[in-house]
Amino acid sequence: MMNQLTRITFDPAVMGGKACIRSLRVTVATVVGLLASGRSREEILKAYPYLEPEDIDQALAYVAWRLEEREVPLAVP
């Protein structure tokens, strides 16, 4: 999945290595947080004119991938 998210970058010199959009100083968490607080895509793109709609799509896809549920076998005593 991660190889499909070409707009999500990690660089220790940019925002402490957090997941960012295209090496910009905009983190995935910022974009998703804005959406979660009720901001529309249009508002985000207006506030961050260097972002593109695909950046928002990939930010959401990245978070969904990171939060994907995984079954963990229980240890049997």
Tab-separated table of C-alpha atoms in Angstrom:
chain	number	residue	atom	x	y	z
A	1	MET	CA	0.000	0.000	0.000
A	2	MET	CA	2.715	2.464	0.951
A	3	ASN	CA	4.274	2.271	-2.533
A	4	GLN	CA	0.979	3.605	-3.952
A	5	LEU	CA	1.068	6.684	-1.721
A	6	THR	CA	3.596	8.653	-3.714
A	7	ARG	CA	2.596	12.005	-2.202
A	8	ILE	CA	3.269	10.947	1.394
A	9	THR	CA	6.880	11.590	2.359
A	10	PHE	CA	9.087	11.145	5.412
A	11	ASP	CA	12.183	13.266	5.928
A	12	PRO	CA	13.853	13.771	9.306
A	13	ALA	CA	14.722	17.332	8.218
A	14	VAL	CA	11.067	18.197	7.524
A	15	MET	CA	8.640	18.344	10.461
A	16	GLY	CA	10.755	15.926	12.460
A	17	GLY	CA	10.178	13.060	10.039
A	18	LYS	CA	6.392	13.027	10.412
A	19	ALA	CA	4.293	11.933	7.449
A	20	CYS	CA	4.060	14.995	5.202
A	21	ILE	CA	2.489	15.910	1.902
A	22	ARG	CA	5.106	15.962	-0.888
A	23	SER	CA	7.928	17.018	1.477
A	24	LEU	CA	6.051	20.221	2.227
A	25	ARG	CA	5.748	21.438	5.787
A	26	VAL	CA	2.175	20.201	5.923
A	27	THR	CA	1.667	16.986	7.828
A	28	VAL	CA	-0.882	14.321	7.069
A	29	ALA	CA	-2.171	14.882	10.618
A	30	THR	CA	-2.819	18.548	9.856
A	31	VAL	CA	-4.872	17.741	6.776
A	32	VAL	CA	-6.849	14.953	8.441
A	33	GLY	CA	-7.338	17.064	11.565
A	34	LEU	CA	-8.792	19.889	9.505
A	35	LEU	CA	-11.200	17.483	7.822
A	36	ALA	CA	-12.167	15.994	11.186
A	37	SER	CA	-12.890	19.445	12.579
A	38	GLY	CA	-15.355	20.099	9.782
A	39	ARG	CA	-13.278	21.984	7.242
A	40	SER	CA	-14.160	21.228	3.652
A	41	ARG	CA	-11.666	20.182	1.012
A	42	GLU	CA	-12.211	23.535	-0.660
A	43	GLU	CA	-11.379	25.401	2.553
A	44	ILE	CA	-8.200	23.384	3.019
A	45	LEU	CA	-7.102	23.925	-0.576
A	46	LYS	CA	-7.771	27.640	-0.233
A	47	ALA	CA	-5.829	27.863	3.047
A	48	TYR	CA	-2.951	25.822	1.582
A	49	PRO	CA	-2.897	26.815	-2.116
A	50	TYR	CA	0.133	24.614	-2.825
A	51	LEU	CA	-1.877	21.493	-1.948
A	52	GLU	CA	-3.800	19.580	-4.588
A	53	PRO	CA	-6.969	17.482	-4.249
A	54	GLU	CA	-4.934	14.287	-4.671
A	55	ASP	CA	-2.884	15.283	-1.614
A	56	ILE	CA	-6.018	15.171	0.532
A	57	ASP	CA	-7.056	11.832	-0.973
A	58	GLN	CA	-3.664	10.307	-0.217
A	59	ALA	CA	-3.592	11.736	3.311
A	60	LEU	CA	-6.876	9.965	4.028
A	61	ALA	CA	-5.684	6.761	2.368
A	62	TYR	CA	-2.486	6.824	4.428
A	63	VAL	CA	-4.362	7.261	7.710
A	64	ALA	CA	-6.819	4.500	6.795
A	65	TRP	CA	-3.912	2.192	5.991
A	66	ARG	CA	-2.143	3.010	9.279
A	67	LEU	CA	-5.298	2.405	11.306
A	68	GLU	CA	-6.277	-0.780	9.545
A	69	GLU	CA	-7.372	-3.426	12.017
A	70	ARG	CA	-5.172	-6.471	12.268
A	71	GLU	CA	-6.038	-9.711	13.964
A	72	VAL	CA	-3.520	-10.665	16.581
A	73	PRO	CA	-3.650	-14.260	17.784
A	74	LEU	CA	-4.208	-14.559	21.510
A	75	ALA	CA	-1.584	-16.407	23.456
A	76	VAL	CA	-2.936	-19.669	24.791
A	77	PRO	CA	-1.710	-20.351	28.355
